[in-house]
Short mmCIF file of C-alpha atoms in Angstrom, two decimals:
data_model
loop_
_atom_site.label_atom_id
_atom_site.label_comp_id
_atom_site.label_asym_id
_atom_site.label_seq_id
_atom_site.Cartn_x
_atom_site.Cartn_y
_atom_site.Cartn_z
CA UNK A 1 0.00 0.00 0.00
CA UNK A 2 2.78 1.81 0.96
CA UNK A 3 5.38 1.48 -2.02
CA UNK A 4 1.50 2.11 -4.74
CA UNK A 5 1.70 5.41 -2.89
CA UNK A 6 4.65 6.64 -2.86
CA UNK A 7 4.70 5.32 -6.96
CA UNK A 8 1.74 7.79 -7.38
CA UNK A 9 3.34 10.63 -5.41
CA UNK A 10 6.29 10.36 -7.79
CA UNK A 11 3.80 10.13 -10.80
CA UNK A 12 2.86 13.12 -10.16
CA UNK A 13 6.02 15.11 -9.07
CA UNK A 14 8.06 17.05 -11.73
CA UNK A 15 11.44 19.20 -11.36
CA UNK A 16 12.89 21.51 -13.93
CA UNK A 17 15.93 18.78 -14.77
CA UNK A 18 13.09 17.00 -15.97
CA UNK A 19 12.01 19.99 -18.59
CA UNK A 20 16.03 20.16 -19.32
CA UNK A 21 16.39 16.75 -19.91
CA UNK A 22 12.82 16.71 -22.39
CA UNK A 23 14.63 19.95 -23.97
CA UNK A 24 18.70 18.13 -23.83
CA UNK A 25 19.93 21.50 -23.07
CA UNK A 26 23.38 21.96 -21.24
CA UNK A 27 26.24 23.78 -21.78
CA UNK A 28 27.72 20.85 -23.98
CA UNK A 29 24.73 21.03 -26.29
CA UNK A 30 25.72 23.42 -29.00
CA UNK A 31 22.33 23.07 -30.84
CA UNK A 32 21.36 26.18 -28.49
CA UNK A 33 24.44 28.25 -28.27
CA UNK A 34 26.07 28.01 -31.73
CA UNK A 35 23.87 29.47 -34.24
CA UNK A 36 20.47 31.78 -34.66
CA UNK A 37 17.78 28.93 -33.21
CA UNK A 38 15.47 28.13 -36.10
CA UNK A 39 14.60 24.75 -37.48
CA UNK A 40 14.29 26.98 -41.23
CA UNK A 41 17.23 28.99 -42.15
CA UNK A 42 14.74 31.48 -44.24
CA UNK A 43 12.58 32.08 -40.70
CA UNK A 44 13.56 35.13 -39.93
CA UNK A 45 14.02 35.27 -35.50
CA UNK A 46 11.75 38.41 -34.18
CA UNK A 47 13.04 40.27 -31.18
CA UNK A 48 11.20 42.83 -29.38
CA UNK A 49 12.80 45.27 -27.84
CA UNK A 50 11.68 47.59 -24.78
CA UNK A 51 14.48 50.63 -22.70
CA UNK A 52 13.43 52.15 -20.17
CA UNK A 53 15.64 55.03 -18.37
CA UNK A 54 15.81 54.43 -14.45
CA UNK A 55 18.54 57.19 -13.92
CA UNK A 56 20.06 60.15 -15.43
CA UNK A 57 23.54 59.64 -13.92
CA UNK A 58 25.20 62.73 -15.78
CA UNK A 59 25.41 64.66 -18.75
CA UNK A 60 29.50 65.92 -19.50
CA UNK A 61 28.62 68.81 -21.73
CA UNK A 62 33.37 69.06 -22.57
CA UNK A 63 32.99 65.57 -23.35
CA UNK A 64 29.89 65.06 -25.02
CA UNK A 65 28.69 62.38 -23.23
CA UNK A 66 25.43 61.49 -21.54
CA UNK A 67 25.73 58.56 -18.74
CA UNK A 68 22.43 56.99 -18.38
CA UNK A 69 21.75 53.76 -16.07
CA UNK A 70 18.84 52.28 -18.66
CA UNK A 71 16.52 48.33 -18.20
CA UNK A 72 16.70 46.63 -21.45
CA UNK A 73 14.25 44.13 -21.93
CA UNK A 74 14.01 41.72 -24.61
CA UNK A 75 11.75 38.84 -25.44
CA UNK A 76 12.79 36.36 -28.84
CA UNK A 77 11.51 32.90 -30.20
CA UNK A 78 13.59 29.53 -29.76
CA UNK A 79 12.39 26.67 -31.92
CA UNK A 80 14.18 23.96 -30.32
CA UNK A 81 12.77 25.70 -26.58
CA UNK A 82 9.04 23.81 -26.60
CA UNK A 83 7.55 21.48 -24.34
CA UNK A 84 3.78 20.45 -23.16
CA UNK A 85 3.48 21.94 -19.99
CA UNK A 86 0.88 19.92 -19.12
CA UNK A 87 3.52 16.65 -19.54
CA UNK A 88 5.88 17.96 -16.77
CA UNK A 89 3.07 19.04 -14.03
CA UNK A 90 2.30 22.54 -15.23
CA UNK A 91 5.86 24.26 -15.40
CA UNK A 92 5.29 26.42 -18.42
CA UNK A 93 8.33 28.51 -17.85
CA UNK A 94 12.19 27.54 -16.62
CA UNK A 95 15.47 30.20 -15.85
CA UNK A 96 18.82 29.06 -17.03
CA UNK A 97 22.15 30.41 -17.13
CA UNK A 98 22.77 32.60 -20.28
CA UNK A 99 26.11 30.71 -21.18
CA UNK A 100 23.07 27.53 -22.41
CA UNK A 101 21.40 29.51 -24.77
CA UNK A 102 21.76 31.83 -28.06
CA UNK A 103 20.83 35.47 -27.34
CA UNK A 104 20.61 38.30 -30.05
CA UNK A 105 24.03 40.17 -30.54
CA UNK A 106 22.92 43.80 -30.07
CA UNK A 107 24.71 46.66 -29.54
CA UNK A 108 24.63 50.51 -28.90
CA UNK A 109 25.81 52.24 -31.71
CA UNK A 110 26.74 55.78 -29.20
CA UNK A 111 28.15 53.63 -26.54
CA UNK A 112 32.45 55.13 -26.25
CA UNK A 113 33.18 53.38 -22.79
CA UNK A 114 32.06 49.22 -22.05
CA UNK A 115 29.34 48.47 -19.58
CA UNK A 116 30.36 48.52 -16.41
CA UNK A 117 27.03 47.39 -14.33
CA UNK A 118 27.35 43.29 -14.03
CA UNK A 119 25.42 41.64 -16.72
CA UNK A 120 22.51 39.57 -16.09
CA UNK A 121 23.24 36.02 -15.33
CA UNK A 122 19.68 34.14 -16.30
CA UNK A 123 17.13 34.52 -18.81
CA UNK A 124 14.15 32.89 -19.08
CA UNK A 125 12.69 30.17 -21.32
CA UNK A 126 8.84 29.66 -21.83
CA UNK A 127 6.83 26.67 -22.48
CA UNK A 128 5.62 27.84 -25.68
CA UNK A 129 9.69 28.50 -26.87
CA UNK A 130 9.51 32.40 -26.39
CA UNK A 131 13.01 33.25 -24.22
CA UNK A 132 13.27 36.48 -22.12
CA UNK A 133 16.13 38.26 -21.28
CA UNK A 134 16.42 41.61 -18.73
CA UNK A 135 19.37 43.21 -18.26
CA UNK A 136 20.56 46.37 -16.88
CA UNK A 137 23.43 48.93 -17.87
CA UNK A 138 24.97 51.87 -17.32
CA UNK A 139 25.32 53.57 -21.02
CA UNK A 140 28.43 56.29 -21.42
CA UNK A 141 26.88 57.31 -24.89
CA UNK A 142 28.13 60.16 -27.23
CA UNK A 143 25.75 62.98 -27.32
CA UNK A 144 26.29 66.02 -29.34
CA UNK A 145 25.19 68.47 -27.02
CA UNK A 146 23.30 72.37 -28.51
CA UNK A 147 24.30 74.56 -25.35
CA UNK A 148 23.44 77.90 -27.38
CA UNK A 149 21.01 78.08 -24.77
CA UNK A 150 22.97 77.67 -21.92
CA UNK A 151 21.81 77.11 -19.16
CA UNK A 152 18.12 76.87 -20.42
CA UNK A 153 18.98 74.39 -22.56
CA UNK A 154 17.30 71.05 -23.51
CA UNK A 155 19.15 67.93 -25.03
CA UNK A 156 18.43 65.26 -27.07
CA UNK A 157 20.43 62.07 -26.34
CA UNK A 158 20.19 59.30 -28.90
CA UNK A 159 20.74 55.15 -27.73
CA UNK A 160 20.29 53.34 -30.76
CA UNK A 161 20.40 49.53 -30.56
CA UNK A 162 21.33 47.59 -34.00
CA UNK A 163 23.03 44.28 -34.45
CA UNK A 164 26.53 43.29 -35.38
CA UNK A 165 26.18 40.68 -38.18
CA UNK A 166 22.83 40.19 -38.29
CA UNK A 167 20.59 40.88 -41.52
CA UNK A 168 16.91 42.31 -41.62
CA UNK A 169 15.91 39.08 -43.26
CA UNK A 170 17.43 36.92 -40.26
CA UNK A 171 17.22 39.50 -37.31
CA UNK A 172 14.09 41.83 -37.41
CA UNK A 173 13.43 44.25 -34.32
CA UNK A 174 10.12 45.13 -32.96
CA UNK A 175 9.39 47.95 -30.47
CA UNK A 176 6.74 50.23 -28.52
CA UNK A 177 6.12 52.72 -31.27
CA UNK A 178 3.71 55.23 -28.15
CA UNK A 179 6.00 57.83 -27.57
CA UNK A 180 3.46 58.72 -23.94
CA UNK A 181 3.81 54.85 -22.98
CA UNK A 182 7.69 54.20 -23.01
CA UNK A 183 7.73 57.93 -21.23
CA UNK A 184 5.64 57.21 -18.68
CA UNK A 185 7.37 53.90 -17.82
CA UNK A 186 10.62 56.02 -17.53
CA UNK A 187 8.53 58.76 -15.39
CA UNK A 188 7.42 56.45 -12.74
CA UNK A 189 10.47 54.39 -11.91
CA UNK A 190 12.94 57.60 -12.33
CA UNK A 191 15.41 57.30 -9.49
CA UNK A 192 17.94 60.07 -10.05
CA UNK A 193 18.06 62.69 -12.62
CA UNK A 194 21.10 64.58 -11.50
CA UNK A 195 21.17 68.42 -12.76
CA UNK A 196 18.28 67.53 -15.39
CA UNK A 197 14.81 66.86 -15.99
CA UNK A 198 13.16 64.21 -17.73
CA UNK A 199 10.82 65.85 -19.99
CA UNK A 200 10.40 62.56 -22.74
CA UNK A 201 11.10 59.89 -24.95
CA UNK A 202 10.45 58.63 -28.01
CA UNK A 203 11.25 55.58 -30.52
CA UNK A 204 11.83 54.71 -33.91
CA UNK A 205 12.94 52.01 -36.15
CA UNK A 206 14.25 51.82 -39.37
CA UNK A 207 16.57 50.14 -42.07
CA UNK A 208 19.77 50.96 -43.04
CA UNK A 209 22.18 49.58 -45.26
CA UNK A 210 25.70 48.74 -43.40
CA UNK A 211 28.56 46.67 -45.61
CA UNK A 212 26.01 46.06 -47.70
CA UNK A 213 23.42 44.78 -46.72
CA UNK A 214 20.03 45.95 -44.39
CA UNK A 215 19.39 46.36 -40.87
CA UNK A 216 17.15 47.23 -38.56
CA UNK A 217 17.86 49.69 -36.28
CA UNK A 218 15.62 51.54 -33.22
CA UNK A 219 16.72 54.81 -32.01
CA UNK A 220 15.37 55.92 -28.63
CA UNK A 221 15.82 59.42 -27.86
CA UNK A 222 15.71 61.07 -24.01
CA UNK A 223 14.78 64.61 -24.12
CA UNK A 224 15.51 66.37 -20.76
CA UNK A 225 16.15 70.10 -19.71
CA UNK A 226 18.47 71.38 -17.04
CA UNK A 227 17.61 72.73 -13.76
CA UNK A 228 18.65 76.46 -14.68
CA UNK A 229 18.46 77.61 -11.47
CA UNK A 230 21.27 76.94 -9.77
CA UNK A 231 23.72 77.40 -13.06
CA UNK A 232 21.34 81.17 -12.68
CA UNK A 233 21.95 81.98 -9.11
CA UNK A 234 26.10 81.10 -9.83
CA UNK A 235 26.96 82.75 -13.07
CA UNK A 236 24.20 85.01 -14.02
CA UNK A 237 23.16 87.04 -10.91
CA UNK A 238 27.00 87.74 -9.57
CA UNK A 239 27.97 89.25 -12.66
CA UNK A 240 25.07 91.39 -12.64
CA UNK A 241 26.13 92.49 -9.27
CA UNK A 242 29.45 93.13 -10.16
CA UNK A 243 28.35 95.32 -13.11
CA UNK A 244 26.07 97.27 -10.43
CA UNK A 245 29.79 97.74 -8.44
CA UNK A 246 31.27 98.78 -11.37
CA UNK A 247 28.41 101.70 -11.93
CA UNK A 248 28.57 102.60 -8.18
CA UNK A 249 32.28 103.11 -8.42
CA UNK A 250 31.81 106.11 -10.43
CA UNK A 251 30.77 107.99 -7.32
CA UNK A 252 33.87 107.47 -6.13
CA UNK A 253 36.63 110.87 -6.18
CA UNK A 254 38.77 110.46 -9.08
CA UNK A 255 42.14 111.41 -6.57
CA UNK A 256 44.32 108.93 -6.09
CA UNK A 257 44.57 105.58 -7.44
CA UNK A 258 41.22 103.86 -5.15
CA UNK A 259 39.02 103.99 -7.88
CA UNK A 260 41.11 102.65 -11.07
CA UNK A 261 42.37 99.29 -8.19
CA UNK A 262 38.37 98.65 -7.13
CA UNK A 263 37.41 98.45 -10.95
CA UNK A 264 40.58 96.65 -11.71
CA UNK A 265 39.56 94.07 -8.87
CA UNK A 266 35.95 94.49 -10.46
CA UNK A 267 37.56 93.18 -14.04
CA UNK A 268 39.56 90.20 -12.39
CA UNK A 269 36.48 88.67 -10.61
CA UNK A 270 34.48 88.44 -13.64
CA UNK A 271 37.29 87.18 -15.16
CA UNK A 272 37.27 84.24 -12.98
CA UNK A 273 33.46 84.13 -13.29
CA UNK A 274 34.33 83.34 -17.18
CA UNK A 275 37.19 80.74 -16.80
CA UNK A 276 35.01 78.29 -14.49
CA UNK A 277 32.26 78.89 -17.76
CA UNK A 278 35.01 77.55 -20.15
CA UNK A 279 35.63 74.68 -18.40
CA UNK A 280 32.26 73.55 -18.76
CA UNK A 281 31.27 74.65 -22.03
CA UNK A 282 32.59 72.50 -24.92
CA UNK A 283 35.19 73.56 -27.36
CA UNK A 284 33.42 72.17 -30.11
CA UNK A 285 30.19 74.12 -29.92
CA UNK A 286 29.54 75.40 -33.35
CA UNK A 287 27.77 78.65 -31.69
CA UNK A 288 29.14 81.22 -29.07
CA UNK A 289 26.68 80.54 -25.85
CA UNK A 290 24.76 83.34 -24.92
CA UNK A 291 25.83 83.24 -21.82
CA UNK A 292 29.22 83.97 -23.35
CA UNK A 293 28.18 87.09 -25.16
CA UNK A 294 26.28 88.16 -22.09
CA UNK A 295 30.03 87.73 -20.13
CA UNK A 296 31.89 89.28 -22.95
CA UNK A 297 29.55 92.21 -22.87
CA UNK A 298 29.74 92.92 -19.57
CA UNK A 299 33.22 92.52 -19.64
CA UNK A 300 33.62 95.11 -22.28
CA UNK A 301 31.60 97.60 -20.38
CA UNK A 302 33.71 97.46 -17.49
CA UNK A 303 36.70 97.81 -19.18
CA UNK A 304 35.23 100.80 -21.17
CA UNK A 305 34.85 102.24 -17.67
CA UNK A 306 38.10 101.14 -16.71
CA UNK A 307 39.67 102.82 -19.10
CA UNK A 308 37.62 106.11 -19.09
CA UNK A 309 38.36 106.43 -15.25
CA UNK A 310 42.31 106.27 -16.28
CA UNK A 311 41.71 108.94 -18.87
CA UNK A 312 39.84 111.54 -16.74
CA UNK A 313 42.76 110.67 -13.75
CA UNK A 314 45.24 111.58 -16.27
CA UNK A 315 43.54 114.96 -17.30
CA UNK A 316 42.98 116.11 -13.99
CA UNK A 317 46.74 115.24 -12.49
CA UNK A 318 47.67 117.29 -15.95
CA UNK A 319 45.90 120.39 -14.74
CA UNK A 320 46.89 119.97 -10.92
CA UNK A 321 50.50 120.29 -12.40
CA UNK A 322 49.81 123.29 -14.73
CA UNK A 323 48.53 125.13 -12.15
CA UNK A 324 51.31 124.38 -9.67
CA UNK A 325 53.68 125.49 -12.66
CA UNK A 326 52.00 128.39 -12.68
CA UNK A 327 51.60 129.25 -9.06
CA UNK A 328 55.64 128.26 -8.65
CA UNK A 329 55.94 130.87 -11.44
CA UNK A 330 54.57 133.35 -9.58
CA UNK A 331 56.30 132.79 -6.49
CA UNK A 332 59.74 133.02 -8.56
CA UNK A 333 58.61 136.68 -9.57
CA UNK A 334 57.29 137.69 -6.47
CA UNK A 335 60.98 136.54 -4.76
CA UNK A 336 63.05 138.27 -7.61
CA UNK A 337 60.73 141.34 -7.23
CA UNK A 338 60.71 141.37 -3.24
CA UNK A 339 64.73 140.88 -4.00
CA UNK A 340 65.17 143.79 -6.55
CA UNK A 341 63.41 146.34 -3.84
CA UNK A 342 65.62 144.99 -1.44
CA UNK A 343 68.70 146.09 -3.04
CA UNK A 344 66.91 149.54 -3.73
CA UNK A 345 65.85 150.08 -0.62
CA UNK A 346 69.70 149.11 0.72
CA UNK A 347 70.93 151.97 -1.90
CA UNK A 348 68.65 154.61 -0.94
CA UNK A 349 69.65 154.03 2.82
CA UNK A 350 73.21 154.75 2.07
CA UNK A 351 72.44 157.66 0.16
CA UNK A 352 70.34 158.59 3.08
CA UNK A 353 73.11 158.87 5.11
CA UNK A 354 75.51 160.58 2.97
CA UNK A 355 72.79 163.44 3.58
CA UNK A 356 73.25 163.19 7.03
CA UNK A 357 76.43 163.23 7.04
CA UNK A 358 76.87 166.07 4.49
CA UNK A 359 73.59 168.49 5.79
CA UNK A 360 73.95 170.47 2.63
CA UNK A 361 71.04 168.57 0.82
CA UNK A 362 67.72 170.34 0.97
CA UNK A 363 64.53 168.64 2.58
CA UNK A 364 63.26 168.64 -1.65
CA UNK A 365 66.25 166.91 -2.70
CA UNK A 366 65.67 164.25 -0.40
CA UNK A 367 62.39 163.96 -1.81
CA UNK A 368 63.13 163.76 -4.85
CA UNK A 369 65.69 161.00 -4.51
CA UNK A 370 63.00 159.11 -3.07
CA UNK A 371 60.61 159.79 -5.32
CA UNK A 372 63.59 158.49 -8.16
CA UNK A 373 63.55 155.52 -6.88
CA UNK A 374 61.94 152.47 -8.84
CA UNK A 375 58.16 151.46 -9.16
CA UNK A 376 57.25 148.63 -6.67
CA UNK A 377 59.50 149.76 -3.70
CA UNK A 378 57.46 152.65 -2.46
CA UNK A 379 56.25 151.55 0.42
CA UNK A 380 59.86 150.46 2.06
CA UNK A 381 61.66 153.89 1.24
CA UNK A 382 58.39 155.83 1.92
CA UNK A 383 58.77 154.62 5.15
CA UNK A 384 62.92 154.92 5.14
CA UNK A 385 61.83 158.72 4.39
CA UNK A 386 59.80 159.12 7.28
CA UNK A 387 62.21 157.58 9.83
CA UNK A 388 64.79 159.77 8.04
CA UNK A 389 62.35 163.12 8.47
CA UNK A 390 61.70 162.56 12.61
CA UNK A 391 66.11 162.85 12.49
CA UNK A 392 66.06 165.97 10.70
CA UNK A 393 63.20 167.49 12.57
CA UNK A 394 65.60 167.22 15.62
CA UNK A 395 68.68 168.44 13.76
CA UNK A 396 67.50 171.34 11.25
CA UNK A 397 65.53 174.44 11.65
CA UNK A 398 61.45 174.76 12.98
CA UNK A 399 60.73 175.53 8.71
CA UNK A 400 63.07 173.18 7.06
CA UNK A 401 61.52 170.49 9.21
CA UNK A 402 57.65 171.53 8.23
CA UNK A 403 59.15 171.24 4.48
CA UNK A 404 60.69 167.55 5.49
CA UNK A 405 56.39 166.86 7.20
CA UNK A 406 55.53 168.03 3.96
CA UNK A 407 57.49 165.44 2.04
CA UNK A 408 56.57 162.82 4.42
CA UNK A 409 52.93 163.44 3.52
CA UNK A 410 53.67 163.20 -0.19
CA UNK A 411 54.99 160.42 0.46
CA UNK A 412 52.36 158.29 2.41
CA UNK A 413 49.88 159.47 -0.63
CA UNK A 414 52.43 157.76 -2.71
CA UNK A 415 52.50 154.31 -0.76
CA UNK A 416 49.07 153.23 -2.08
CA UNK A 417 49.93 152.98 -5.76
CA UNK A 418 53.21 151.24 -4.58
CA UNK A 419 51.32 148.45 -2.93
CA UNK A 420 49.65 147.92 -6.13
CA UNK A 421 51.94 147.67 -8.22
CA UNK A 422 53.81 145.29 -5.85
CA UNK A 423 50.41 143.43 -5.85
#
């Protein structure tokens, strides 16, 4: 009873070495491994093809490169995969190692550096012979990158998928043609998108003639824009506010050399502003950024101003040194004039007292050889003559000393025009 049992149990008991050993697949089997898997050479094998983008990883605008971490799914037909499911218990599907079975031999045309995620180590094989494979990667593609814009730009990254060897007629590829499906798969499982936003994707397939002979190839394209803000609140806003500096400096005083240093130091930081913009900018852009023009502009401005504060500092340091020139020139007469009366006034003191000594001269001639004397010095022998009158006042006669007062007088009425023509 026991043993009828345990017959039925086992009866009715399947394992998946049981569907491998229906199927004789192994790794030493090279009916699976070694060429496309049709029974009919003229079948063509049908792949379908679905990518999906789970992260933006980064986009290298001096390189030209978008890094993408994409699931590739892909789903093909096997004709020596089939078995009755309903022979081995119900299994209608089984997961091998890759290494047992042919797979398609696509590529990405863009792709400049290998895969460096780990591939995937199963696939699966269905009952009814379809095989499914899922793999991810991380995809360093080349993407020519339009950063007129910059940095409210948008990109457009192509991964195109073809095959190495394969023909249309032996290898034809099948896809999800609804642009709003494939991006809305992308949109939901999104886990990073770095500096960007995903904004869409589309797909389409076509054939092209390599070496020869056709292909099909699918071309999905990512659309995404950058996040503007931050590149904004870095590049754009600080040099506005050092143009602002640079108009505020002209209330600044032109003396000294503060002004022409603060719009110098004005100059170098924007300079700095634009060498961290070159090194992320491309060299191979085929248009001058507008972000560049609106640096260079700037730029110019400043060192318009630069320059026109260096002009106007030169004018006015010319005219501070004319006008000492002139005022030194001045001085120079005044000291050779002051110098000249000097040596007049020295000569009319000595003949001054010759007269003294002599008393023969007449209280007229002594006014007269004052009055001889040269314009300019008036006011120094005027007053020579008076000193000279109060001694002869003492020494001469009550009327010869009223005609001395009188030339005294004559005298002080002279001193006015003296002063001015010292003046």
């Amino acid at each position: 009873m026991s043993n009828q049992s345990f017959k039925d149990v086992s009866a009715t008991t399947c394992s998946y070495q049981d569907v491998l050993d229906h199927l004789h697949l192994s790794k030493a089997n090279e009916t699976f491994i070694m060429s496309r898997p049709v029974k009919d050479h003229t079948n063509k094998t049908v792949l379908y093809l679905e990518m999906t983008v789970y992260a933006i990883l980064d986009v290298k605008e001096t390189d030209q490169t978008f890094i993408s971490y994409v699931w590739i799914y892909m789903e093909w037909g096997n004709d020596y995969a089939l078995w009755n499911k309903d022979d081995f218990c119900g299994i209608s599907e089984i997961i091998v190692p890759t290494e047992v079975l042919w797979k398609p031999d696509l590529t990405i045309e863009e792709m400049v550096e290998k895969d460096k995620a780990p591939p995937s180590p199963f696939l699966k094989i269905h009952s009814n012979g379809t095989i499914e494979f899922r793999n991810d990667q991380i995809v360093i593609s080349a993407c020519r990158m339009h950063i007129y814009k910059f940095p409210f730009d948008i990109q457009k990254c192509n991964i195109t998928f073809k095959s190495y060897l394969y023909a249309e007629n032996e290898l034809e590829i099948y896809v999800e043609r609804d642009s709003s499906v494939i991006s809305k798969w992308s949109r939901d499982i999104m886990a990073t998108e770095f500096e960007w936003v995903f904004v869409n994707m589309s797909v389409i397939s076509s054939t092209v003639n390599h070496y020869g002979y056709n292909q099909t190839i699918v071309v999905y394209t990512v659309e995404m824009k950058r996040k503007s803000v931050l590149h904004f609140a870095s590049f754009v806003l600080p040099i506005l506010f050092f143009l602002c500096l640079d108009f505020f400096s002209l209330l600044l005083s032109h003396g000294g050399g503060e002004k022409i240093g603060f719009k110098t130091t004005v100059l170098l930081a924007v300079t700095v502003m634009q060498l961290i913009l070159i090194e992320i900018l491309p060299f191979t852009s085929s248009k001058i950024p507008l972000i560049v023009v609106f640096i260079i502009g700037i730029f110019g401005l400043m060192l318009l101003s630069l320059l026109e504060t260096i002009v106007v500092n030169n004018l006015i340091q010319k005219d501070s040194e004319s006008q000492d020139n002139a005022q030194s020139l001045n001085e120079e007469h005044e000291i050779k004039k002051c110098c000249h009366c000097a040596s007049k006034f020295d000569e009319t003191a000595d003949q001054y007292s010759s007269i003294d000594k002599e008393s023969s001269l007449t209280s007229s001639q002594s006014w007269q050889m004052a009055a001889g004397t040269e314009p300019g010095c008036g006011s120094a022998q005027a007053f020579k003559q008076s000193m000279h009158v109060a001694t002869l006042e003492k020494k001469n006669s009550p009327l010869q000393g009223r005609n001395l007062q009188q030339n005294q007088r004559r005298a002080q009425y002279q001193q006015p025009s003296a002063m001015t023509d010292l003046r």
